[in-house]
Short mmCIF file of C-alpha atoms and ligand atoms in Angstrom, two decimals:
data_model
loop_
_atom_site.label_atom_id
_atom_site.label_comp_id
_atom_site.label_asym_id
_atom_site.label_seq_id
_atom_site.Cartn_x
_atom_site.Cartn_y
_atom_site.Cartn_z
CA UNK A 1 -14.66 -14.31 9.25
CA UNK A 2 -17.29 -16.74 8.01
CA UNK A 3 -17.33 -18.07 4.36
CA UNK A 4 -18.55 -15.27 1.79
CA UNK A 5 -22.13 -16.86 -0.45
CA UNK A 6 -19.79 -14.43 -2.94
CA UNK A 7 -16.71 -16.41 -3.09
CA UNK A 8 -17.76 -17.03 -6.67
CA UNK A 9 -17.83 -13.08 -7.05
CA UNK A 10 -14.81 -12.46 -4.96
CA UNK A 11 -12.66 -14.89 -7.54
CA UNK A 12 -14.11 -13.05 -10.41
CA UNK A 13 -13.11 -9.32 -9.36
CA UNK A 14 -9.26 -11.11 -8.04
CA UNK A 15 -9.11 -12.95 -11.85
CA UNK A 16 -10.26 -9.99 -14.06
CA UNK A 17 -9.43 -6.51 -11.78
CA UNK A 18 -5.45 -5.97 -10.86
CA UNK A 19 -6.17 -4.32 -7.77
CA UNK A 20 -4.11 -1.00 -6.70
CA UNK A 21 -1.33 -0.89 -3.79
CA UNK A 22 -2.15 -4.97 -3.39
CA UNK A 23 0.61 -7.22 -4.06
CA UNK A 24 -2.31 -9.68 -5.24
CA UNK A 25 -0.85 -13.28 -3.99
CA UNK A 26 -1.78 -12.03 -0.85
CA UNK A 27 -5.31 -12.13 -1.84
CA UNK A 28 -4.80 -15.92 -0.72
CA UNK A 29 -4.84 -14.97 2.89
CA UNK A 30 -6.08 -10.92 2.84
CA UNK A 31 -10.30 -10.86 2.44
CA UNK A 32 -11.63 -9.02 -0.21
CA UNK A 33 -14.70 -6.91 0.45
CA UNK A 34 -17.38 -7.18 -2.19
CA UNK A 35 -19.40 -3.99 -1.58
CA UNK A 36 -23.05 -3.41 -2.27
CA UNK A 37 -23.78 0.17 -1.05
CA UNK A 38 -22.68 2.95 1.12
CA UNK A 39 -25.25 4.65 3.56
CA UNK A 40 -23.46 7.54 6.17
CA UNK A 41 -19.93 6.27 7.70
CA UNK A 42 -20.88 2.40 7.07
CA UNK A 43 -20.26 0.43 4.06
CA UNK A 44 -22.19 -3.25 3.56
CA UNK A 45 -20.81 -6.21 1.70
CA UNK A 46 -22.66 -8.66 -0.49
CA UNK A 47 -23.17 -10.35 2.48
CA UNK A 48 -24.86 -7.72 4.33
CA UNK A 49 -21.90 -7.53 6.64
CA UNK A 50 -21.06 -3.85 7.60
CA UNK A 51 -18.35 -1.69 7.78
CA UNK A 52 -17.55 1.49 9.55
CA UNK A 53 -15.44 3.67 7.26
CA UNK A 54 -12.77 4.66 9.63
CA UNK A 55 -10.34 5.90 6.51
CA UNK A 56 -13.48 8.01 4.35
CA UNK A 57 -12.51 5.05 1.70
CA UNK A 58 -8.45 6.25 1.16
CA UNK A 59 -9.05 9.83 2.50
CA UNK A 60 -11.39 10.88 0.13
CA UNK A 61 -15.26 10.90 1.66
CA UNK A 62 -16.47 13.57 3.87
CA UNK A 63 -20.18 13.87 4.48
CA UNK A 64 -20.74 10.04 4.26
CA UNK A 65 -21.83 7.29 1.13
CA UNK A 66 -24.55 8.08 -1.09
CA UNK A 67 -24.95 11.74 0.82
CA UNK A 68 -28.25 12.72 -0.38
CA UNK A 69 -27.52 16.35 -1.27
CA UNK A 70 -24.63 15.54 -3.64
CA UNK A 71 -26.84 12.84 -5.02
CA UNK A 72 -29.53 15.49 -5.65
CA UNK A 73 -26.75 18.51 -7.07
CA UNK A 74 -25.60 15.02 -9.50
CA UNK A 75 -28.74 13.76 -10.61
CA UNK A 76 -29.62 17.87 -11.42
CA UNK A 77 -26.39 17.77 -13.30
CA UNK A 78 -27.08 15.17 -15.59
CA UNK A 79 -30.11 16.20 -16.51
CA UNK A 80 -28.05 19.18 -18.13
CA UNK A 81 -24.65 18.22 -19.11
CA UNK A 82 -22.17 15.40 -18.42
CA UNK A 83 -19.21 16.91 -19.90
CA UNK A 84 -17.68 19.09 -22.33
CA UNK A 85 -13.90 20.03 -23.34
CA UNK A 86 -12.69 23.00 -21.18
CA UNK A 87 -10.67 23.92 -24.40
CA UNK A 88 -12.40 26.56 -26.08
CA UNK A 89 -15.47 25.85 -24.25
CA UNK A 90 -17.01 26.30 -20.35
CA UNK A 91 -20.23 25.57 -18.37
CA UNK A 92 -21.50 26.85 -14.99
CA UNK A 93 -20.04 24.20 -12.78
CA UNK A 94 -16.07 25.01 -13.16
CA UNK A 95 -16.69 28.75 -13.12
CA UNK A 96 -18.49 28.73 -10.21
CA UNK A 97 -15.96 26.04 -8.69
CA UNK A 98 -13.13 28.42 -9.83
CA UNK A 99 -15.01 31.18 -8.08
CA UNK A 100 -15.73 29.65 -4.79
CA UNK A 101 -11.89 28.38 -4.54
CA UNK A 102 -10.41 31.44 -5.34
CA UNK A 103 -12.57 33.16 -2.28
CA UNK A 104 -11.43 30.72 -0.46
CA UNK A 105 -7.89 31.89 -0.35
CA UNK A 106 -9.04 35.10 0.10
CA UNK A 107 -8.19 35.38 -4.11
CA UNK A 108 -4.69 35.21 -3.59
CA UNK A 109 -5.24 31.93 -5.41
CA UNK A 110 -7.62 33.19 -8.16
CA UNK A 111 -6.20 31.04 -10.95
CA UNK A 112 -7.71 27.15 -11.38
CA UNK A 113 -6.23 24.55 -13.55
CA UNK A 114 -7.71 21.28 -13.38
CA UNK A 115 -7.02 17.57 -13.94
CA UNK A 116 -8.58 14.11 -12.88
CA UNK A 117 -6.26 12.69 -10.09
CA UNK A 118 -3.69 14.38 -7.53
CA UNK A 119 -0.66 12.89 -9.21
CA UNK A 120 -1.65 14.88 -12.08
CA UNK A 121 -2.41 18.01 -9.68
CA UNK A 122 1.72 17.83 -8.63
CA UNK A 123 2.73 17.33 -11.84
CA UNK A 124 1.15 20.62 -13.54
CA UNK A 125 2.55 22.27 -10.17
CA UNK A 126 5.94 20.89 -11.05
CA UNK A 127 5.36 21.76 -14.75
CA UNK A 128 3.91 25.35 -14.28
CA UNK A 129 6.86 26.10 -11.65
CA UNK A 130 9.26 25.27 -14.13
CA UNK A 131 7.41 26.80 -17.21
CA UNK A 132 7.12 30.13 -14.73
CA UNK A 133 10.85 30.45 -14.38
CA UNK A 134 12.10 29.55 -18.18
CA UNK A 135 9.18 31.97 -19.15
CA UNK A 136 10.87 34.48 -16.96
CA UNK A 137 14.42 33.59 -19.02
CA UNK A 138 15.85 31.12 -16.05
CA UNK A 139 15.46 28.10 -17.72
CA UNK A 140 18.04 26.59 -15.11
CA UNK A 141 15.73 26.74 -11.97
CA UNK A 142 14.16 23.32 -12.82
CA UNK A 143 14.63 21.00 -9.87
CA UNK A 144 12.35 20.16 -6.99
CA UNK A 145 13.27 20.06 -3.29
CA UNK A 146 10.77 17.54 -1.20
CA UNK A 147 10.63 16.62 2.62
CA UNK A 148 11.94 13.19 3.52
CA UNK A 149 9.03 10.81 3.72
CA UNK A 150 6.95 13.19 1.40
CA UNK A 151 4.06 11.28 -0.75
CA UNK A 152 3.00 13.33 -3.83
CA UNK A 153 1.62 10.61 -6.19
CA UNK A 154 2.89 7.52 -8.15
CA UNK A 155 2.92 8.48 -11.86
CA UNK A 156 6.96 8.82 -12.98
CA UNK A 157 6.80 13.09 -12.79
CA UNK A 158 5.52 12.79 -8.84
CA UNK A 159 7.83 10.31 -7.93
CA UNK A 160 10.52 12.75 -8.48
CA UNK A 161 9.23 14.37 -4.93
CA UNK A 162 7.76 11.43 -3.37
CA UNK A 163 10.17 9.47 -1.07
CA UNK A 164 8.54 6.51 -0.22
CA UNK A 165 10.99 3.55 -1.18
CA UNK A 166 8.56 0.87 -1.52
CA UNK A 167 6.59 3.22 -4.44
CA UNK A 168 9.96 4.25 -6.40
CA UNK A 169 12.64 1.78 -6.20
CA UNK A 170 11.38 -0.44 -8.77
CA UNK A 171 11.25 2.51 -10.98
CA UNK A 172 14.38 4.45 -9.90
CA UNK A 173 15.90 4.61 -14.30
CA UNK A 174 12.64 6.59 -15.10
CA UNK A 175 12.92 9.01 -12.48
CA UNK A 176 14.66 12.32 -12.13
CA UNK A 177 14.46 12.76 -8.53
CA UNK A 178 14.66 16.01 -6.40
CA UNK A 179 16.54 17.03 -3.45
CA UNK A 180 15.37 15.59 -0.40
CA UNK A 181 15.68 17.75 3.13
CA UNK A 182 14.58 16.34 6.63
CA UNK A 183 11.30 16.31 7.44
CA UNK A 184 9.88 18.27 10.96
CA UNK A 185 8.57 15.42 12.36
CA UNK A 186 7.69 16.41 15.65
CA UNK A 187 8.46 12.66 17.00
CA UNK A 188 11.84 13.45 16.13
CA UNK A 189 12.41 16.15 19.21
CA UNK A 190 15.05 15.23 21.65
CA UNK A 191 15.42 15.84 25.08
CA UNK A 192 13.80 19.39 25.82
CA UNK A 193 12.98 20.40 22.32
CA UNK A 194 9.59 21.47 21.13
CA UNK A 195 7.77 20.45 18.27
CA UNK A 196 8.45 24.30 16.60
CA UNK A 197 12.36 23.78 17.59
CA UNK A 198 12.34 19.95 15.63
CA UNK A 199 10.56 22.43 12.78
CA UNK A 200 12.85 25.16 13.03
CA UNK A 201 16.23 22.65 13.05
CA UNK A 202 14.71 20.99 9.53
CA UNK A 203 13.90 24.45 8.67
CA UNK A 204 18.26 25.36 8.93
CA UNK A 205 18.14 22.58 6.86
CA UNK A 206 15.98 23.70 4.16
CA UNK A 207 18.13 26.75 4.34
CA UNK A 208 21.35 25.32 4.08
CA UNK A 209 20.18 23.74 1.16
CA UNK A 210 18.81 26.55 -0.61
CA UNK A 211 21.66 28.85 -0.07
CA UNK A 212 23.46 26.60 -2.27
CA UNK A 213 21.15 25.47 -4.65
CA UNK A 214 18.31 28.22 -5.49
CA UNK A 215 19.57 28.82 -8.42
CA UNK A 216 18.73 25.59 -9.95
CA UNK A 217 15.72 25.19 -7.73
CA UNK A 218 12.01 26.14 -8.60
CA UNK A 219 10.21 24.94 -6.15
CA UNK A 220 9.83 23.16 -2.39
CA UNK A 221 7.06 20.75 -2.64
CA UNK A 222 5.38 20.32 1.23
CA UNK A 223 2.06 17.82 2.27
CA UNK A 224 1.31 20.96 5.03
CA UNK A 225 1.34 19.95 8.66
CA UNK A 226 0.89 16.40 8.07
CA UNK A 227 2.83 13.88 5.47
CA UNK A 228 0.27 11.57 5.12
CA UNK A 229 1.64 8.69 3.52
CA UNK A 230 4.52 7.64 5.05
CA UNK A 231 2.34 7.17 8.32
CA UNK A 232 0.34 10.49 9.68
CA UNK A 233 4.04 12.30 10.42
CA UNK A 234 2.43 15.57 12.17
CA UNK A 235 4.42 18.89 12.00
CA UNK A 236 4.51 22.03 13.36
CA UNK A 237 3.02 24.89 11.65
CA UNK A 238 6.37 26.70 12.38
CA UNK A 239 7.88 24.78 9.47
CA UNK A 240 5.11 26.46 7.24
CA UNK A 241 6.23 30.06 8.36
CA UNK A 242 10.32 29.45 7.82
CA UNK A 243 9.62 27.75 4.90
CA UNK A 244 7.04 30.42 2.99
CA UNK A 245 10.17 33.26 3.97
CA UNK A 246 13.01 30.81 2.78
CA UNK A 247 11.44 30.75 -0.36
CA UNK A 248 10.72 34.32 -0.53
CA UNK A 249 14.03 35.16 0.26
CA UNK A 250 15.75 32.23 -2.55
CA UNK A 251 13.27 33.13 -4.75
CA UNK A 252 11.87 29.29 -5.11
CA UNK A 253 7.89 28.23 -5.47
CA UNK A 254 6.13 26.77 -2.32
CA UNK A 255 3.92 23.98 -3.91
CA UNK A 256 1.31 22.87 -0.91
CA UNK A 257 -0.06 19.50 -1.36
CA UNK A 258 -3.30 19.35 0.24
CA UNK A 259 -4.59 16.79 -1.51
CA UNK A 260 -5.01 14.81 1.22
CA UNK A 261 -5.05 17.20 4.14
CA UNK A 262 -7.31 19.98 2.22
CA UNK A 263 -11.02 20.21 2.87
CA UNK A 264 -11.06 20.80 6.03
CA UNK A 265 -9.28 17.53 7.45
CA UNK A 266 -6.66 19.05 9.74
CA UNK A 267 -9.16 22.02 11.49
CA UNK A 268 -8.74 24.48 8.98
CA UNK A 269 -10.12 24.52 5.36
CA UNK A 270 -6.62 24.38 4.04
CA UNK A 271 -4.27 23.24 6.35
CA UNK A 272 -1.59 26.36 5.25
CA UNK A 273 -4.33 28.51 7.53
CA UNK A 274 -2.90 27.62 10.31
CA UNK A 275 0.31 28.88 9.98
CA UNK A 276 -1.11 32.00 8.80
CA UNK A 277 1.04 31.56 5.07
CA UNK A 278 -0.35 31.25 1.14
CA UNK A 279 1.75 29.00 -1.05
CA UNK A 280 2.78 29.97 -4.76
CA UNK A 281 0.37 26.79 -5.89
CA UNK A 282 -1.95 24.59 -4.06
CA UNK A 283 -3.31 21.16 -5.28
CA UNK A 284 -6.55 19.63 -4.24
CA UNK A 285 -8.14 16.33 -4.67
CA UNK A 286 -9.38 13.73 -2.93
CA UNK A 287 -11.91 15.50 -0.20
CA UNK A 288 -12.98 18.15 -2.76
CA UNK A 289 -15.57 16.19 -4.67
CA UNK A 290 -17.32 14.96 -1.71
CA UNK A 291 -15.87 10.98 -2.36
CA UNK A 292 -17.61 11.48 -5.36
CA UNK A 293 -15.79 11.78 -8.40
CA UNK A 294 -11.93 12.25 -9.52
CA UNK A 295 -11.34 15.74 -10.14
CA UNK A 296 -8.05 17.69 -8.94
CA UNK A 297 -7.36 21.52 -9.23
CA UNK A 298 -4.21 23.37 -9.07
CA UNK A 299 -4.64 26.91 -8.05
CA UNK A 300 -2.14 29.57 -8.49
CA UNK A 301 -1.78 33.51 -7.95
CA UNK A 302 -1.64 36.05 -10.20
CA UNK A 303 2.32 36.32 -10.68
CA UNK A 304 2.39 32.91 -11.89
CA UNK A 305 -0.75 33.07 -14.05
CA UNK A 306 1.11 36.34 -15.82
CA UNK A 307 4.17 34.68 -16.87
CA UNK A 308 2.51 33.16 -19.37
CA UNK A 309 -0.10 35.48 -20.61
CA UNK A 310 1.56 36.05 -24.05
CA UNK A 311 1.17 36.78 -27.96
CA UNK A 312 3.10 32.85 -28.33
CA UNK A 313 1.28 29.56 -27.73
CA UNK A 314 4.32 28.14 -26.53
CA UNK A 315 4.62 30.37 -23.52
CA UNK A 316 0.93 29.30 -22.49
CA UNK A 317 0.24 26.25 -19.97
CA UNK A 318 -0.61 23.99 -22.50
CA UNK A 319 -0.98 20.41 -20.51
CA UNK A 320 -4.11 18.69 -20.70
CA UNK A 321 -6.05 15.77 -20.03
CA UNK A 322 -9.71 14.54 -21.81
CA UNK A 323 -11.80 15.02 -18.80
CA UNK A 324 -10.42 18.86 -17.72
CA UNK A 325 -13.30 20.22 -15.27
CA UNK A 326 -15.39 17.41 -15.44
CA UNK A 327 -19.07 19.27 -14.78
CA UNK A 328 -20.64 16.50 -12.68
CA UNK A 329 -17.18 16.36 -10.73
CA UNK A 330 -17.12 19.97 -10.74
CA UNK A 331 -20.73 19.82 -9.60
CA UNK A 332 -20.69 17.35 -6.86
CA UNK A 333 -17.82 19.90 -5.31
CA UNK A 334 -19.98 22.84 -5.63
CA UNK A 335 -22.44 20.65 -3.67
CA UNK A 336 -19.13 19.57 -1.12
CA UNK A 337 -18.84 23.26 -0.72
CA UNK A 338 -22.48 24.32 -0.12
CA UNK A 339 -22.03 21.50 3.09
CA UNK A 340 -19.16 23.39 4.42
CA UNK A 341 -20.85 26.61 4.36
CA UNK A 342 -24.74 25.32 5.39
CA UNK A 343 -23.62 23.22 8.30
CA UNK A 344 -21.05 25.51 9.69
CA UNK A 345 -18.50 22.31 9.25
CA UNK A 346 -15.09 24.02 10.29
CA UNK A 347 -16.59 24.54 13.63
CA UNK A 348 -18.74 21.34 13.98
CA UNK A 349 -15.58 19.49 13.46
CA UNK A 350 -13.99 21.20 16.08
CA UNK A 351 -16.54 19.22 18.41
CA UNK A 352 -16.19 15.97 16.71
CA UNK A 353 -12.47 16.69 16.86
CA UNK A 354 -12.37 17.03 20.11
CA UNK A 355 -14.70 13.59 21.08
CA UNK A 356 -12.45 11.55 18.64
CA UNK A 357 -9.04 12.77 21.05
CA UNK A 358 -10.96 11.76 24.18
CA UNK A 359 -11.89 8.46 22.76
CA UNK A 360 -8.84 7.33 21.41
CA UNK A 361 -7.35 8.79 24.41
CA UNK A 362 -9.87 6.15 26.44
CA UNK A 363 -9.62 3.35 24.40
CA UNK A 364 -5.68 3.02 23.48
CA UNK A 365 -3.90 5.89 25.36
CA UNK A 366 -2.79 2.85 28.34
CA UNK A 367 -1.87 0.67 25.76
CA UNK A 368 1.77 -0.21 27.06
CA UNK A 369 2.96 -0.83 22.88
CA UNK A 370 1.38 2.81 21.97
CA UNK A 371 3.36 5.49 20.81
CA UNK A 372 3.10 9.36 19.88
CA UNK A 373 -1.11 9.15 20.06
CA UNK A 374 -1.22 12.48 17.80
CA UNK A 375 -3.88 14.26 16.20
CA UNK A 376 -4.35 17.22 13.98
CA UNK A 377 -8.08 17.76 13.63
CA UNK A 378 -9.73 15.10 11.77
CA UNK A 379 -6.80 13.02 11.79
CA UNK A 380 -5.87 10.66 14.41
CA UNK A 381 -2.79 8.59 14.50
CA UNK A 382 -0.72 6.28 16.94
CA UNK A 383 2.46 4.19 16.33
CA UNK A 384 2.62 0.65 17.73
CA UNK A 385 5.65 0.05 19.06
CA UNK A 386 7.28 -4.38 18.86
CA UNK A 387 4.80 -4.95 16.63
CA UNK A 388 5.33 -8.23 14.36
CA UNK A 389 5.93 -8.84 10.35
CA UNK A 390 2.92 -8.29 8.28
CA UNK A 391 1.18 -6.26 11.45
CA UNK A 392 -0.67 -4.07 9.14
CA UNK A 393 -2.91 -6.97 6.82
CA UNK A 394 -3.28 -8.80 10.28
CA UNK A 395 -4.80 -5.65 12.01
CA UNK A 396 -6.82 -4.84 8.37
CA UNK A 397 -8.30 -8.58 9.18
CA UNK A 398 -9.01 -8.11 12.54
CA UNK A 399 -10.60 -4.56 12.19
CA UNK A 400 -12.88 -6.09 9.34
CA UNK A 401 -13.86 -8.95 11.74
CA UNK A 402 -15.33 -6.30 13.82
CA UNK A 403 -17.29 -4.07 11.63
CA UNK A 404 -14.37 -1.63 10.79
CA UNK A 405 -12.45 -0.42 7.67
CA UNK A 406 -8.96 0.77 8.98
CA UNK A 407 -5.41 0.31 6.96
CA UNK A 408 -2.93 0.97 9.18
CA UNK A 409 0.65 2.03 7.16
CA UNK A 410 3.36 0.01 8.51
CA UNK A 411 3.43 -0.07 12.31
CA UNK A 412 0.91 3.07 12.55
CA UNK A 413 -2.35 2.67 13.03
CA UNK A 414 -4.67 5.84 11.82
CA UNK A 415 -8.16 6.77 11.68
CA UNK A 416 -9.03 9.64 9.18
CA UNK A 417 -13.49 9.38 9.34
CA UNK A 418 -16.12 10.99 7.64
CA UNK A 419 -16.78 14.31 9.02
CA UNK A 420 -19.93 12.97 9.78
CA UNK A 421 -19.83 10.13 12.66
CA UNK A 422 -22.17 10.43 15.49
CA UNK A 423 -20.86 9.83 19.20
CA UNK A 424 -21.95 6.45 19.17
CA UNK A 425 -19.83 5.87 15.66
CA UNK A 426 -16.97 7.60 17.42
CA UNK A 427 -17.29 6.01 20.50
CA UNK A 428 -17.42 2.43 18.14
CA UNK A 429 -14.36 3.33 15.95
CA UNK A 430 -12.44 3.94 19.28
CA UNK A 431 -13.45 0.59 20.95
CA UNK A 432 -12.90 -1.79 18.18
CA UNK A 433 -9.83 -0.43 17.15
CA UNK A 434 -8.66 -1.17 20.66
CA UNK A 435 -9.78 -4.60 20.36
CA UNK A 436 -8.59 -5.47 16.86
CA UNK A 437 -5.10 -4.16 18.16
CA UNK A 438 -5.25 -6.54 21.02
CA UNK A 439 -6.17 -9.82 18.33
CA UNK A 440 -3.23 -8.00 15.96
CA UNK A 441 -0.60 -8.71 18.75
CA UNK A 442 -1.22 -11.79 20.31
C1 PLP B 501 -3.30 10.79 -2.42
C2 PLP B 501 -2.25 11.85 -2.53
C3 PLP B 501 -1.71 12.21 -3.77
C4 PLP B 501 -2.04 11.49 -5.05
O1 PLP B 501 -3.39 11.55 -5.37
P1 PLP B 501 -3.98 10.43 -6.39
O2 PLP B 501 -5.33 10.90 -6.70
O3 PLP B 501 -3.95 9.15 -5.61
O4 PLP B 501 -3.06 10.39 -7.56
C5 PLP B 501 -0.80 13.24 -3.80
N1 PLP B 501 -0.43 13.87 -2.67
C6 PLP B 501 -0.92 13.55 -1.47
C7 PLP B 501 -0.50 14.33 -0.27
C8 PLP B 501 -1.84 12.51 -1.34
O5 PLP B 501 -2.29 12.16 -0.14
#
C-alpha cells in the first residue's frame, strides 16, 4: 500500500488506544485503517481509500454503514430519551423490543433480560441456569457442558465454555471450566458418513456424557449450526434435534448462542429454526442492533422466568449492568426489525445467498489449496490447505490492498457481508478474494 498523509494519526490511535484481539508489536508490519465514514457495504479511510466490508465489521452490520432508516429511528430517539435505569423504571423502546422478540419465537421465549455485550448475554444464561436449579432446591446442577471449539465470549465467566486456547490459556487459575464434548463438525465425516451421522456420533457423545453427569450439570451451551470462532465449523441441524431431547430427557438447559449466527445470518431468523427446536435461553447480540450500538438480550421461557417469581429478593435475577436496555440501542433494533419485516429479508437473502455460493464457487472452487468451500446462508467459508506462518495478517494485507476488509481465522478464509451487497459487490468480494489468496501464497 502507499504511504498514509495519516501516519501522524495512525501513531496517535497505536500510542494512546490498546487495540482488541491485536498483539500490538505487530502494528510494525500489520496497516492500521484510519476510518472516516461508512456508506452501504464500503468503508473509506482518511485517505479516501475504500473498503468493501466483507466481515459486516466483526459480524455485527446488516443493512450497511450509516443505513439511513436506523439513522432516522436514532436521531427520533434522541430527541426523546437517551437512557434511563431499567430498575424500577421503562420506556417504549425495550417493551416493544421485548414484544417483537418474544413473537419471534412464537412466545415460547417471552421473557427478555438485557445487557451491553454477548459475553455478558452467556454469562446471565450461565447465571440464570444455575439460579433456576438451586431455586428449584438442586443447588448441585451447576456446571456447564460446551462443544469443542465453542466461542462464547472472553470475560472470566464465558471462558468457562469457550475453548479456544489462544483466548484462555493465559488465564487458565481464574477459570472454572466446563465439560467439553466433540463438536459435529461436518468436516470431520469419514469415509461414507453424512454430515447428520458426524452429528449424530458427537451427539452419543453428548449422551454418554450426560448419563453420567446430569446431575451436576445445568446446562449445554451450543453456537447453533455454526461455531463461529474457531473458523466457520458448519454443523448439521441433526445435532440441534438430539441435543434439545438429550436435555429433555437429563433434565439440563439448552443455552443457544446466536449471538453471532442470530438475525438472520444462517437463512433463518434464528438459526435453531432450522432444526425445528426452541432452546431453554437464547442470547443475541451483535446483528440485533443493526451494527449500531452494544446491546445483548437473553430471552427465556416461562418455566425459567417462574422459578424465581417469589416473596424473597434473593430468589429474583438480580444481575445488572448501568446501561440495561439502552433506549437508543433498543431503538436502533426496533428499526433492525422493521427492515426484516418491510423488505421481506429472510427471503431476499435466500437470493443473495444463493449468488454468493455461485461466486465463490467461480472464483476459488478450482483452487488446488481449497478445502471444505461451505456455506450456511449468509456465511461463506473455505479452509486453505499448506498455507504458511502468519497466513492470516498476510491475506488481511493483501485483501486491504485490493479494496477488501476480510480476517481470515487461522488457515480459513470467511466472508460473512452485509445483507445488503449488490451483484456487482458480490461478484467483487468473490474476485478479489481470489486474488488476494493468490498474493497470500506466493
Ligand atoms: C461474538 C460472540 C460472543 C461475544 O460477544 P461480545 O459482544 O464480543 O462479547 C459470544 N458468542 C458468540 C457465538 C460470538 O460470536
Amino acid at each position: 500500500m502507499s504511504e498514509s498523509r495519516n501516519t501522524a494519526f495512525i501513531a496517535r490511535s497505536l500510542a494512546a488506544v490498546w487495540h482488541p484481539c491485536t498483539q500490538m508489536k505487530h502494528h510494525e508490519q500489520l496497516p492500521l485503517i484510519p476510518i472516516q465514514r461508512g456508506e452501504g457495504a464500503w468503508l473509506y479511510d482518511m485517505d479516501g481509500r475504500r473498503y468493501l466490508d466483507g466481515i459486516s465489521s466483526w459480524w455485527v452490520n446488516l443493512f450497511g454503514h450509516a443505513n439511513p432508516r436506523i439513522n432516522q429511528a436514532l436521531k427520533d430517539q434522541l430527541e426523546q430519551l437517551e437512557h434511563v435505569m431499567l430498575a424500577g423504571f421503562s420506556h417504549g423502546p425495550v417493551v416493544e423490543l421485548s414484544e417483537r422478540l418474544a413473537a419471534l419465537t412464537g412466545h415460547r421465549l417471552g421473557h427478555a433480560f438485557y445487557a451491553s455485550d454477548g459475553a455478558s448475554a452467556t454469562e446471565i444464561a450461565l447465571k440464570m441456569s444455575v439460579h433456576y436449579w438451586r431455586n428449584q432446591g438442586e443447588a448441585g446442577k451447576n456446571r456447564f457442558i460446551s462443544l469443542a471449539g465453542s466461542y462464547h465470549g472472553e470475560t472470566v465467566g464465558a471462558l468457562a465454555v469457550t475453548d479456544v486456547a489462544i483466548f484462555r490459556d493465559a488465564y487458565a487459575p481464574l477459570v472454572r471450566p466446563g465439560a467439553c464434548v466433540p463438536s459435529p463438525d461436518a468436516r470431520l465425516a469419514q469415509d461414507g458418513e453424512t454430515p447428520a451421522d458426524v452429528a449424530r456420533r458427537a451427539a452419543a457423545a453428548l449422551e454418554a456424557h450426560l448419563a453420567e453427569h446430569a446431575h451436576e450439570t445445568a446446562a449445554l451451551i451450543v453456537e447453533p449450526l455454526i461455531q463461529g470462532a474457531s473458523g466457520m465449523v458448519m454443523y448439521d441441524p441433526e445435532y440441534l434435534r438430539l441435543a434439545r431431547a438429550l436435555c429433555d430427557r437429563y433434565r439440563v438447559h439448552l443455552i443457544a448462542d446466536e449471538i453471532a449466527v442470530g438475525c438472520g445470518r444462517t437463512g433463518t431468523f434464528f438459526a435453531c429454526e432450522q432444526a425445528g427446536i426452541w432452546p431453554d435461553f437464547i442470547c443475541l447480540s451483535k446483528g440485533i442492533s443493526g451494527g449500531y450500538l452494544p446491546i445483548s438480550i437473553v430471552l427465556s421461557t416461562d418455566a425459567i422466568y417462574a422459578a424465581f417469581y417469589a416473596d424473597e429478593t434473593a430468589r429474583g435475577f438480580l444481575h445488572s449492568h448501568s446501561y440495561t436496555g439502552n433506549p437508543l440501542a433498543c431503538r436502533a433494533a426496533l428499526a433492525t426489525l422493521d427492515i426484516f419485516a418491510q423488505d421481506d429479508v429472510i427471503a431476499r437473502n435466500q437470493t443473495a445467498a444463493a449468488r454468493l455460493g455461485d461466486a465463490f464457487q467461480a472464483a476459488v472452487g478450482d483452487h488446488p489449496q481449497v478445502r471444505h468451500l461451505r456455506q450456511r446462508g449468509m456465511i461463506l467459508a473455505f479452509d486453505v490447505e499448506g498455507a504458511p506462518t502468519g497466513f492470516a495478517r498476510r491475506f488481511f494485507t493483501e485483501a486491504l490492498k485490493r479494496e477488501l476488509l476480510l480476517r481470515p481465522i487461522g488457515n480459513t478464509v470467511y466472508t460473512l457481508p452485509p445483507y445488503i451487497l449488490s451483484d456487482a459487490e458480490i461478484a467483487f468480494l468473490a474476485h478479489q478474494t481470489r486474488a488476494a489468496l493468490e498474493a497470500s501464497l506466493d
